[in-house]
Amino acid sequence: MPHPATAIHETGGAIAPHMRRLLEFVEPSGDDVCLDVARGGGPMAAALGPQVRHVTAVDATPARAGSRGGRMSTVTFGTGPVRIARDCDLPPASTTSPDGLATGAAAAAAVVAAGPGARTAAREPRRPRGDGPDGGTIRADATALPYRDNAFSLVTARFSLYNLGEPEHVLRELLRVCRPDGRLIIADLVRGNLAGPDRDRIERLRDPDHPGTPSIARLTEMITSAGASIRRLDVFTVERPVEPWLAGAADEAAADRIREALTDEVDGGPRTGAKPRMIGGELWFTQSWAHVAAEPIS
């Protein structure tokens, strides 16, 4: 088994590059009142906390009938070390959204070129001011959030949209609690519009409940159909070591099958769609991530 890679902290101390990239994309304001909706715990609320007025964190892990304690087992995202691929590793073509926004490699390159301090260098991080109605993290249904309409100026969902219920229902609820002049940020896995679904075979070996990876077009279509206008889009490729990701596998037998499939591909065997390779004696693979910024249509 490959030796585990050194972890990169997502909260506390230095912020991992992929989280810094997301925060730059979010553009948090010291006046923002935020809602972060996640499956289980996650780093987003803690990362936003020093830069906004208040953050409410919702654990929207869905319950499943017949499971022990009424709660389904959570297969964690298991980020571990993440390396953002170089521009030359990104898809060479870029597309344009209906709003005329660059996507794909062009959008990703623009965010990278801006640098981690491009938008925040002139703003000192702020500590949260005052206590909101919800201290810490609360449990709630993502399709029936216990908040009034237009309650938050910033609503975020990171790697959880497809695990919290019907995505269309979740999106409508996230937009309901977002102010008309606010913004909704969705960060999730995607596949290229022309890529096939073969990549999901590996994902489902790890998590049998994996709902499938949406194409970029499908994700943006769902957001606009729910009643939002897409303002910015950042799509990029990351490389991750296999072992931290496999820590969330359903069982060790499934993890072994994934290792075998990826190792076979490195040795010239059948393609899995994960583009594995060895880095420093460890097995790494790739994923495509998307950050989408949307605004409710009034």
PDB file of C-alpha atoms in Angstrom:
ATOM      1  CA  MET A   1       0.000   0.000   0.000  1.00  0.00           C
ATOM      2  CA  PRO A   2       1.403   3.494  -0.828  1.00  0.00           C
ATOM      3  CA  HIS A   3       2.597   5.532   2.103  1.00  0.00           C
ATOM      4  CA  PRO A   4      -0.025   8.144   3.126  1.00  0.00           C
ATOM      5  CA  ALA A   5       0.722  11.684   2.007  1.00  0.00           C
ATOM      6  CA  THR A   6       1.308  14.500   4.450  1.00  0.00           C
ATOM      7  CA  ALA A   7      -1.988  16.201   5.262  1.00  0.00           C
ATOM      8  CA  ILE A   8      -2.658  19.810   4.341  1.00  0.00           C
ATOM      9  CA  HIS A   9      -4.860  21.487   6.937  1.00  0.00           C
ATOM     10  CA  GLU A  10      -8.126  22.947   5.693  1.00  0.00           C
ATOM     11  CA  THR A  11      -8.908  24.814   8.902  1.00  0.00           C
ATOM     12  CA  GLY A  12      -6.572  26.353  11.379  1.00  0.00           C
ATOM     13  CA  GLY A  13      -3.148  27.646  10.384  1.00  0.00           C
ATOM     14  CA  ALA A  14      -2.475  28.067   6.693  1.00  0.00           C
ATOM     15  CA  ILE A  15      -5.450  27.604   4.380  1.00  0.00           C
ATOM     16  CA  ALA A  16      -4.989  24.913   1.745  1.00  0.00           C
ATOM     17  CA  PRO A  17      -4.607  26.309  -1.812  1.00  0.00           C
ATOM     18  CA  HIS A  18      -7.916  24.858  -3.012  1.00  0.00           C
ATOM     19  CA  MET A  19      -9.777  26.442  -0.078  1.00  0.00           C
ATOM     20  CA  ARG A  20      -7.994  29.737  -0.671  1.00  0.00           C
ATOM     21  CA  ARG A  21      -9.081  29.569  -4.300  1.00  0.00           C
ATOM     22  CA  LEU A  22     -12.685  29.033  -3.247  1.00  0.00           C
ATOM     23  CA  LEU A  23     -12.565  31.906  -0.754  1.00  0.00           C
ATOM     24  CA  GLU A  24     -11.185  34.211  -3.446  1.00  0.00           C
ATOM     25  CA  PHE A  25     -14.038  33.147  -5.694  1.00  0.00           C
ATOM     26  CA  VAL A  26     -16.640  33.744  -2.960  1.00  0.00           C
ATOM     27  CA  GLU A  27     -15.378  37.302  -2.273  1.00  0.00           C
ATOM     28  CA  PRO A  28     -16.725  37.426   1.302  1.00  0.00           C
ATOM     29  CA  SER A  29     -17.552  40.823   2.757  1.00  0.00           C
ATOM     30  CA  GLY A  30     -17.338  42.018   6.333  1.00  0.00           C
ATOM     31  CA  ASP A  31     -21.072  42.772   6.142  1.00  0.00           C
ATOM     32  CA  ASP A  32     -22.124  39.343   4.905  1.00  0.00           C
ATOM     33  CA  VAL A  33     -24.549  37.215   6.897  1.00  0.00           C
ATOM     34  CA  CYS A  34     -23.783  33.697   5.688  1.00  0.00           C
ATOM     35  CA  LEU A  35     -25.372  30.271   5.636  1.00  0.00           C
ATOM     36  CA  ASP A  36     -23.221  27.224   4.886  1.00  0.00           C
ATOM     37  CA  VAL A  37     -25.142  24.021   4.197  1.00  0.00           C
ATOM     38  CA  ALA A  38     -23.095  20.830   4.231  1.00  0.00           C
ATOM     39  CA  ARG A  39     -23.289  17.094   4.690  1.00  0.00           C
ATOM     40  CA  GLY A  40     -21.696  16.582   8.072  1.00  0.00           C
ATOM     41  CA  GLY A  41     -18.873  18.870   9.115  1.00  0.00           C
ATOM     42  CA  GLY A  42     -16.809  20.871   6.690  1.00  0.00           C
ATOM     43  CA  PRO A  43     -14.203  23.625   6.575  1.00  0.00           C
ATOM     44  CA  MET A  44     -16.263  26.274   4.810  1.00  0.00           C
ATOM     45  CA  ALA A  45     -17.975  27.901   7.781  1.00  0.00           C
ATOM     46  CA  ALA A  46     -14.713  28.134   9.742  1.00  0.00           C
ATOM     47  CA  ALA A  47     -12.894  29.581   6.732  1.00  0.00           C
ATOM     48  CA  LEU A  48     -15.566  32.231   6.191  1.00  0.00           C
ATOM     49  CA  GLY A  49     -15.917  33.153   9.872  1.00  0.00           C
ATOM     50  CA  PRO A  50     -13.015  35.632  10.179  1.00  0.00           C
ATOM     51  CA  GLN A  51     -14.073  37.518   7.038  1.00  0.00           C
ATOM     52  CA  VAL A  52     -17.813  38.048   7.504  1.00  0.00           C
ATOM     53  CA  ARG A  53     -20.304  39.377  10.020  1.00  0.00           C
ATOM     54  CA  HIS A  54     -21.858  36.039  10.962  1.00  0.00           C
ATOM     55  CA  VAL A  55     -21.915  32.430   9.756  1.00  0.00           C
ATOM     56  CA  THR A  56     -24.628  29.878  10.402  1.00  0.00           C
ATOM     57  CA  ALA A  57     -23.532  26.289   9.717  1.00  0.00           C
ATOM     58  CA  VAL A  58     -26.133  23.641   8.899  1.00  0.00           C
ATOM     59  CA  ASP A  59     -25.391  19.922   8.975  1.00  0.00           C
ATOM     60  CA  ALA A  60     -27.986  18.644   6.534  1.00  0.00           C
ATOM     61  CA  THR A  61     -26.926  14.986   6.536  1.00  0.00           C
ATOM     62  CA  PRO A  62     -30.125  13.220   5.453  1.00  0.00           C
ATOM     63  CA  ALA A  63     -31.632  10.505   7.622  1.00  0.00           C
ATOM     64  CA  ARG A  64     -32.484   7.166   6.078  1.00  0.00           C
ATOM     65  CA  ALA A  65     -35.341   5.015   7.268  1.00  0.00           C
ATOM     66  CA  GLY A  66     -34.150   1.796   8.871  1.00  0.00           C
ATOM     67  CA  SER A  67     -30.611   3.002   9.544  1.00  0.00           C
ATOM     68  CA  ARG A  68     -29.209   2.879  13.059  1.00  0.00           C
ATOM     69  CA  GLY A  69     -30.342   5.925  14.979  1.00  0.00           C
ATOM     70  CA  GLY A  70     -32.200   7.221  11.909  1.00  0.00           C
ATOM     71  CA  ARG A  71     -28.982   8.586  10.443  1.00  0.00           C
ATOM     72  CA  MET A  72     -27.222   7.293   7.373  1.00  0.00           C
ATOM     73  CA  SER A  73     -23.514   6.608   7.515  1.00  0.00           C
ATOM     74  CA  THR A  74     -21.546   9.482   6.063  1.00  0.00           C
ATOM     75  CA  VAL A  75     -18.917   8.776   3.446  1.00  0.00           C
ATOM     76  CA  THR A  76     -16.676  11.785   3.936  1.00  0.00           C
ATOM     77  CA  PHE A  77     -15.244  13.808   1.094  1.00  0.00           C
ATOM     78  CA  GLY A  78     -11.802  13.035   2.494  1.00  0.00           C
ATOM     79  CA  THR A  79      -9.901  15.827   0.825  1.00  0.00           C
ATOM     80  CA  GLY A  80      -6.381  15.256   2.112  1.00  0.00           C
ATOM     81  CA  PRO A  81      -3.649  16.907   0.069  1.00  0.00           C
ATOM     82  CA  VAL A  82      -4.910  18.506  -3.129  1.00  0.00           C
ATOM     83  CA  ARG A  83      -2.789  19.898  -5.926  1.00  0.00           C
ATOM     84  CA  ILE A  84      -4.380  22.245  -8.449  1.00  0.00           C
ATOM     85  CA  ALA A  85      -3.233  21.149 -11.881  1.00  0.00           C
ATOM     86  CA  ARG A  86      -1.118  23.521 -13.905  1.00  0.00           C
ATOM     87  CA  ASP A  87      -2.797  25.498 -16.681  1.00  0.00           C
ATOM     88  CA  CYS A  88      -1.255  23.161 -19.257  1.00  0.00           C
ATOM     89  CA  ASP A  89      -3.053  20.244 -17.576  1.00  0.00           C
ATOM     90  CA  LEU A  90      -6.457  21.915 -17.897  1.00  0.00           C
ATOM     91  CA  PRO A  91      -8.785  21.310 -20.856  1.00  0.00           C
ATOM     92  CA  PRO A  92      -7.455  23.414 -23.750  1.00  0.00           C
ATOM     93  CA  ALA A  93     -10.840  24.625 -24.916  1.00  0.00           C
ATOM     94  CA  SER A  94     -12.990  27.214 -23.207  1.00  0.00           C
ATOM     95  CA  THR A  95     -16.675  27.800 -23.646  1.00  0.00           C
ATOM     96  CA  THR A  96     -18.987  30.716 -23.016  1.00  0.00           C
ATOM     97  CA  SER A  97     -22.049  30.631 -20.820  1.00  0.00           C
ATOM     98  CA  PRO A  98     -25.361  32.141 -21.939  1.00  0.00           C
ATOM     99  CA  ASP A  99     -24.357  35.274 -20.009  1.00  0.00           C
ATOM    100  CA  GLY A 100     -21.119  35.556 -21.983  1.00  0.00           C
ATOM    101  CA  LEU A 101     -18.902  34.304 -19.153  1.00  0.00           C
ATOM    102  CA  ALA A 102     -15.751  32.343 -19.931  1.00  0.00           C
ATOM    103  CA  THR A 103     -15.680  28.827 -18.532  1.00  0.00           C
ATOM    104  CA  GLY A 104     -13.329  25.885 -18.548  1.00  0.00           C
ATOM    105  CA  ALA A 105      -9.600  26.582 -18.827  1.00  0.00           C
ATOM    106  CA  ALA A 106     -10.024  30.273 -19.517  1.00  0.00           C
ATOM    107  CA  ALA A 107     -12.012  30.903 -16.354  1.00  0.00           C
ATOM    108  CA  ALA A 108      -9.686  28.752 -14.286  1.00  0.00           C
ATOM    109  CA  ALA A 109      -6.607  30.473 -15.627  1.00  0.00           C
ATOM    110  CA  ALA A 110      -8.105  33.869 -14.834  1.00  0.00           C
ATOM    111  CA  VAL A 111      -8.576  32.923 -11.178  1.00  0.00           C
ATOM    112  CA  VAL A 112      -5.053  31.480 -10.926  1.00  0.00           C
ATOM    113  CA  ALA A 113      -3.540  34.552 -12.588  1.00  0.00           C
ATOM    114  CA  ALA A 114      -5.239  36.815 -10.074  1.00  0.00           C
ATOM    115  CA  GLY A 115      -3.200  35.239  -7.284  1.00  0.00           C
ATOM    116  CA  PRO A 116      -4.344  34.366  -3.770  1.00  0.00           C
ATOM    117  CA  GLY A 117      -4.200  37.938  -2.503  1.00  0.00           C
ATOM    118  CA  ALA A 118      -5.580  39.792  -5.499  1.00  0.00           C
ATOM    119  CA  ARG A 119      -8.963  40.631  -3.970  1.00  0.00           C
ATOM    120  CA  THR A 120      -8.197  40.517  -0.267  1.00  0.00           C
ATOM    121  CA  ALA A 121      -4.839  42.241   0.087  1.00  0.00           C
ATOM    122  CA  ALA A 122      -6.477  45.531   1.029  1.00  0.00           C
ATOM    123  CA  ARG A 123      -8.915  43.991   3.496  1.00  0.00           C
ATOM    124  CA  GLU A 124      -7.920  42.723   6.910  1.00  0.00           C
ATOM    125  CA  PRO A 125      -9.779  39.591   8.043  1.00  0.00           C
ATOM    126  CA  ARG A 126     -12.620  40.430  10.389  1.00  0.00           C
ATOM    127  CA  ARG A 127     -13.809  38.423  13.332  1.00  0.00           C
ATOM    128  CA  PRO A 128     -17.547  37.665  13.420  1.00  0.00           C
ATOM    129  CA  ARG A 129     -19.528  40.519  14.962  1.00  0.00           C
ATOM    130  CA  GLY A 130     -22.231  39.445  17.357  1.00  0.00           C
ATOM    131  CA  ASP A 131     -23.990  36.128  17.744  1.00  0.00           C
ATOM    132  CA  GLY A 132     -26.659  35.070  15.292  1.00  0.00           C
ATOM    133  CA  PRO A 133     -29.718  33.025  16.234  1.00  0.00           C
ATOM    134  CA  ASP A 134     -27.812  29.785  15.730  1.00  0.00           C
ATOM    135  CA  GLY A 135     -24.698  29.084  17.726  1.00  0.00           C
ATOM    136  CA  GLY A 136     -22.333  26.503  16.283  1.00  0.00           C
ATOM    137  CA  THR A 137     -23.761  23.931  13.886  1.00  0.00           C
ATOM    138  CA  ILE A 138     -27.411  22.916  13.736  1.00  0.00           C
ATOM    139  CA  ARG A 139     -29.118  19.922  12.127  1.00  0.00           C
ATOM    140  CA  ALA A 140     -31.727  20.725   9.492  1.00  0.00           C
ATOM    141  CA  ASP A 141     -33.288  19.402   6.306  1.00  0.00           C
ATOM    142  CA  ALA A 142     -31.696  21.072   3.263  1.00  0.00           C
ATOM    143  CA  THR A 143     -35.063  21.007   1.497  1.00  0.00           C
ATOM    144  CA  ALA A 144     -36.858  22.733   4.415  1.00  0.00           C
ATOM    145  CA  LEU A 145     -34.432  25.109   6.108  1.00  0.00           C
ATOM    146  CA  PRO A 146     -35.742  26.743   9.316  1.00  0.00           C
ATOM    147  CA  TYR A 147     -35.106  30.311   8.126  1.00  0.00           C
ATOM    148  CA  ARG A 148     -37.265  33.031   6.697  1.00  0.00           C
ATOM    149  CA  ASP A 149     -37.090  34.134   3.086  1.00  0.00           C
ATOM    150  CA  ASN A 150     -34.179  36.417   2.124  1.00  0.00           C
ATOM    151  CA  ALA A 151     -32.374  35.845   5.434  1.00  0.00           C
ATOM    152  CA  PHE A 152     -28.774  35.600   4.167  1.00  0.00           C
ATOM    153  CA  SER A 153     -26.569  37.647   1.879  1.00  0.00           C
ATOM    154  CA  LEU A 154     -24.276  34.675   1.150  1.00  0.00           C
ATOM    155  CA  VAL A 155     -25.283  31.009   0.909  1.00  0.00           C
ATOM    156  CA  THR A 156     -22.711  28.276   0.268  1.00  0.00           C
ATOM    157  CA  ALA A 157     -22.808  24.532  -0.396  1.00  0.00           C
ATOM    158  CA  ARG A 158     -19.483  22.738  -0.872  1.00  0.00           C
ATOM    159  CA  PHE A 159     -19.389  19.154  -2.205  1.00  0.00           C
ATOM    160  CA  SER A 160     -22.809  18.421  -0.773  1.00  0.00           C
ATOM    161  CA  LEU A 161     -25.507  19.439  -3.271  1.00  0.00           C
ATOM    162  CA  TYR A 162     -26.080  15.891  -4.543  1.00  0.00           C
ATOM    163  CA  ASN A 163     -26.088  14.311  -1.081  1.00  0.00           C
ATOM    164  CA  LEU A 164     -28.695  16.406   0.703  1.00  0.00           C
ATOM    165  CA  GLY A 165     -31.867  15.403  -1.124  1.00  0.00           C
ATOM    166  CA  GLU A 166     -33.184  16.103  -4.597  1.00  0.00           C
ATOM    167  CA  PRO A 167     -30.693  18.675  -5.962  1.00  0.00           C
ATOM    168  CA  GLU A 168     -33.431  20.750  -7.607  1.00  0.00           C
ATOM    169  CA  HIS A 169     -35.323  20.995  -4.307  1.00  0.00           C
ATOM    170  CA  VAL A 170     -32.156  21.838  -2.393  1.00  0.00           C
ATOM    171  CA  LEU A 171     -31.266  24.593  -4.858  1.00  0.00           C
ATOM    172  CA  ARG A 172     -34.710  26.181  -4.629  1.00  0.00           C
ATOM    173  CA  GLU A 173     -34.455  26.180  -0.835  1.00  0.00           C
ATOM    174  CA  LEU A 174     -30.954  27.698  -0.866  1.00  0.00           C
ATOM    175  CA  LEU A 175     -32.218  30.432  -3.186  1.00  0.00           C
ATOM    176  CA  ARG A 176     -35.293  31.023  -1.017  1.00  0.00           C
ATOM    177  CA  VAL A 177     -33.207  32.004   1.992  1.00  0.00           C
ATOM    178  CA  CYS A 178     -30.800  34.086  -0.128  1.00  0.00           C
ATOM    179  CA  ARG A 179     -31.423  37.825  -0.438  1.00  0.00           C
ATOM    180  CA  PRO A 180     -32.344  39.179  -3.891  1.00  0.00           C
ATOM    181  CA  ASP A 181     -29.058  41.085  -3.955  1.00  0.00           C
ATOM    182  CA  GLY A 182     -27.125  38.198  -2.366  1.00  0.00           C
ATOM    183  CA  ARG A 183     -25.286  35.313  -3.944  1.00  0.00           C
ATOM    184  CA  LEU A 184     -25.316  31.549  -3.893  1.00  0.00           C
ATOM    185  CA  ILE A 185     -22.008  29.696  -4.199  1.00  0.00           C
ATOM    186  CA  ILE A 186     -21.996  26.050  -5.255  1.00  0.00           C
ATOM    187  CA  ALA A 187     -18.710  24.111  -5.195  1.00  0.00           C
ATOM    188  CA  ASP A 188     -18.890  20.563  -6.472  1.00  0.00           C
ATOM    189  CA  LEU A 189     -17.454  17.820  -8.639  1.00  0.00           C
ATOM    190  CA  VAL A 190     -18.235  18.002 -12.355  1.00  0.00           C
ATOM    191  CA  ARG A 191     -17.285  16.309 -15.589  1.00  0.00           C
ATOM    192  CA  GLY A 192     -16.713  17.948 -18.942  1.00  0.00           C
ATOM    193  CA  ASN A 193     -19.750  18.406 -21.151  1.00  0.00           C
ATOM    194  CA  LEU A 194     -18.329  15.926 -23.678  1.00  0.00           C
ATOM    195  CA  ALA A 195     -17.009  13.431 -21.118  1.00  0.00           C
ATOM    196  CA  GLY A 196     -18.852  10.169 -20.597  1.00  0.00           C
ATOM    197  CA  PRO A 197     -20.130   8.830 -17.262  1.00  0.00           C
ATOM    198  CA  ASP A 198     -17.458   6.095 -17.049  1.00  0.00           C
ATOM    199  CA  ARG A 199     -15.639   8.031 -14.334  1.00  0.00           C
ATOM    200  CA  ASP A 200     -18.554   7.405 -11.974  1.00  0.00           C
ATOM    201  CA  ARG A 201     -17.732   3.682 -11.798  1.00  0.00           C
ATOM    202  CA  ILE A 202     -14.777   4.460  -9.537  1.00  0.00           C
ATOM    203  CA  GLU A 203     -16.823   6.914  -7.467  1.00  0.00           C
ATOM    204  CA  ARG A 204     -19.556   4.309  -6.918  1.00  0.00           C
ATOM    205  CA  LEU A 205     -17.053   1.669  -5.890  1.00  0.00           C
ATOM    206  CA  ARG A 206     -15.986   4.034  -3.125  1.00  0.00           C
ATOM    207  CA  ASP A 207     -19.515   5.166  -2.236  1.00  0.00           C
ATOM    208  CA  PRO A 208     -22.399   2.984  -3.490  1.00  0.00           C
ATOM    209  CA  ASP A 209     -24.774   5.915  -2.883  1.00  0.00           C
ATOM    210  CA  HIS A 210     -22.802   8.220  -5.168  1.00  0.00           C
ATOM    211  CA  PRO A 211     -25.466   9.952  -7.300  1.00  0.00           C
ATOM    212  CA  GLY A 212     -23.293  10.446 -10.384  1.00  0.00           C
ATOM    213  CA  THR A 213     -21.114  13.361 -11.413  1.00  0.00           C
ATOM    214  CA  PRO A 214     -23.015  16.028 -13.349  1.00  0.00           C
ATOM    215  CA  SER A 215     -21.683  17.638 -16.476  1.00  0.00           C
ATOM    216  CA  ILE A 216     -20.860  21.328 -16.248  1.00  0.00           C
ATOM    217  CA  ALA A 217     -23.865  22.065 -18.456  1.00  0.00           C
ATOM    218  CA  ARG A 218     -26.182  20.001 -16.251  1.00  0.00           C
ATOM    219  CA  LEU A 219     -25.058  21.720 -13.041  1.00  0.00           C
ATOM    220  CA  THR A 220     -25.521  25.223 -14.462  1.00  0.00           C
ATOM    221  CA  GLU A 221     -28.863  24.242 -16.014  1.00  0.00           C
ATOM    222  CA  MET A 222     -30.167  23.057 -12.642  1.00  0.00           C
ATOM    223  CA  ILE A 223     -29.117  26.289 -10.979  1.00  0.00           C
ATOM    224  CA  THR A 224     -30.779  28.500 -13.584  1.00  0.00           C
ATOM    225  CA  SER A 225     -33.915  26.326 -13.627  1.00  0.00           C
ATOM    226  CA  ALA A 226     -34.179  26.753  -9.852  1.00  0.00           C
ATOM    227  CA  GLY A 227     -34.446  30.512 -10.323  1.00  0.00           C
ATOM    228  CA  ALA A 228     -30.927  31.963 -10.401  1.00  0.00           C
ATOM    229  CA  SER A 229     -28.698  33.804 -12.822  1.00  0.00           C
ATOM    230  CA  ILE A 230     -25.142  32.539 -13.090  1.00  0.00           C
ATOM    231  CA  ARG A 231     -22.589  35.316 -12.727  1.00  0.00           C
ATOM    232  CA  ARG A 232     -19.214  33.541 -12.559  1.00  0.00           C
ATOM    233  CA  LEU A 233     -17.887  30.074 -13.179  1.00  0.00           C
ATOM    234  CA  ASP A 234     -14.503  28.548 -12.298  1.00  0.00           C
ATOM    235  CA  VAL A 235     -13.789  25.021 -13.559  1.00  0.00           C
ATOM    236  CA  PHE A 236     -10.416  23.430 -12.921  1.00  0.00           C
ATOM    237  CA  THR A 237      -8.607  20.128 -12.490  1.00  0.00           C
ATOM    238  CA  VAL A 238      -7.095  18.884  -9.230  1.00  0.00           C
ATOM    239  CA  GLU A 239      -4.840  15.954  -8.431  1.00  0.00           C
ATOM    240  CA  ARG A 240      -5.306  14.072  -5.174  1.00  0.00           C
ATOM    241  CA  PRO A 241      -3.520  11.175  -3.496  1.00  0.00           C
ATOM    242  CA  VAL A 242      -5.677   8.084  -3.530  1.00  0.00           C
ATOM    243  CA  GLU A 243      -5.204   6.972   0.083  1.00  0.00           C
ATOM    244  CA  PRO A 244      -6.876   9.872   1.975  1.00  0.00           C
ATOM    245  CA  TRP A 245      -9.770   9.666  -0.473  1.00  0.00           C
ATOM    246  CA  LEU A 246     -10.096   5.914   0.021  1.00  0.00           C
ATOM    247  CA  ALA A 247     -10.354   6.414   3.792  1.00  0.00           C
ATOM    248  CA  GLY A 248     -14.037   7.154   3.101  1.00  0.00           C
ATOM    249  CA  ALA A 249     -14.615   3.971   1.079  1.00  0.00           C
ATOM    250  CA  ALA A 250     -17.613   1.810   1.940  1.00  0.00           C
ATOM    251  CA  ASP A 251     -15.315  -1.090   2.851  1.00  0.00           C
ATOM    252  CA  GLU A 252     -11.732  -2.243   2.408  1.00  0.00           C
ATOM    253  CA  ALA A 253     -12.656  -4.637  -0.395  1.00  0.00           C
ATOM    254  CA  ALA A 254     -13.996  -1.727  -2.440  1.00  0.00           C
ATOM    255  CA  ALA A 255     -10.847   0.287  -1.697  1.00  0.00           C
ATOM    256  CA  ASP A 256      -8.687  -2.609  -2.895  1.00  0.00           C
ATOM    257  CA  ARG A 257     -10.641  -2.835  -6.148  1.00  0.00           C
ATOM    258  CA  ILE A 258     -10.129   0.871  -6.772  1.00  0.00           C
ATOM    259  CA  ARG A 259      -6.400   0.644  -6.059  1.00  0.00           C
ATOM    260  CA  GLU A 260      -6.116  -2.291  -8.427  1.00  0.00           C
ATOM    261  CA  ALA A 261      -8.009  -0.524 -11.228  1.00  0.00           C
ATOM    262  CA  LEU A 262      -5.947   2.658 -10.905  1.00  0.00           C
ATOM    263  CA  THR A 263      -2.646   0.788 -10.654  1.00  0.00           C
ATOM    264  CA  ASP A 264      -3.555  -1.250 -13.737  1.00  0.00           C
ATOM    265  CA  GLU A 265      -4.193   1.963 -15.661  1.00  0.00           C
ATOM    266  CA  VAL A 266      -0.810   3.373 -14.628  1.00  0.00           C
ATOM    267  CA  ASP A 267       0.727   0.169 -16.007  1.00  0.00           C
ATOM    268  CA  GLY A 268      -1.057   0.599 -19.321  1.00  0.00           C
ATOM    269  CA  GLY A 269      -4.315  -1.174 -18.524  1.00  0.00           C
ATOM    270  CA  PRO A 270      -7.931  -0.065 -19.143  1.00  0.00           C
ATOM    271  CA  ARG A 271      -8.744   3.582 -18.559  1.00  0.00           C
ATOM    272  CA  THR A 272     -10.867   4.515 -15.584  1.00  0.00           C
ATOM    273  CA  GLY A 273     -11.320   8.194 -16.392  1.00  0.00           C
ATOM    274  CA  ALA A 274      -9.418   9.110 -13.208  1.00  0.00           C
ATOM    275  CA  LYS A 275      -6.074   9.691 -14.994  1.00  0.00           C
ATOM    276  CA  PRO A 276      -3.957   8.163 -12.208  1.00  0.00           C
ATOM    277  CA  ARG A 277      -0.195   8.528 -11.963  1.00  0.00           C
ATOM    278  CA  MET A 278       2.556   7.975  -9.438  1.00  0.00           C
ATOM    279  CA  ILE A 279       3.928  11.056  -7.664  1.00  0.00           C
ATOM    280  CA  GLY A 280       6.757  10.561  -5.172  1.00  0.00           C
ATOM    281  CA  GLY A 281       5.958   6.874  -4.861  1.00  0.00           C
ATOM    282  CA  GLU A 282       2.263   7.495  -4.173  1.00  0.00           C
ATOM    283  CA  LEU A 283      -0.749   6.872  -6.358  1.00  0.00           C
ATOM    284  CA  TRP A 284      -2.626  10.077  -7.301  1.00  0.00           C
ATOM    285  CA  PHE A 285      -5.721  10.659  -9.448  1.00  0.00           C
ATOM    286  CA  THR A 286      -7.606  13.623 -10.915  1.00  0.00           C
ATOM    287  CA  GLN A 287     -11.003  15.224 -10.452  1.00  0.00           C
ATOM    288  CA  SER A 288     -12.700  18.230 -12.053  1.00  0.00           C
ATOM    289  CA  TRP A 289     -14.087  20.791  -9.630  1.00  0.00           C
ATOM    290  CA  ALA A 290     -16.405  23.713 -10.316  1.00  0.00           C
ATOM    291  CA  HIS A 291     -17.197  26.880  -8.400  1.00  0.00           C
ATOM    292  CA  VAL A 292     -20.449  28.556  -9.477  1.00  0.00           C
ATOM    293  CA  ALA A 293     -21.595  31.981  -8.298  1.00  0.00           C
ATOM    294  CA  ALA A 294     -25.282  32.700  -8.859  1.00  0.00           C
ATOM    295  CA  GLU A 295     -27.814  35.344  -7.881  1.00  0.00           C
ATOM    296  CA  PRO A 296     -31.536  34.872  -7.277  1.00  0.00           C
ATOM    297  CA  ILE A 297     -33.717  36.189 -10.070  1.00  0.00           C
ATOM    298  CA  SER A 298     -36.120  38.649  -8.497  1.00  0.00           C
TER     299      SER A 298
END
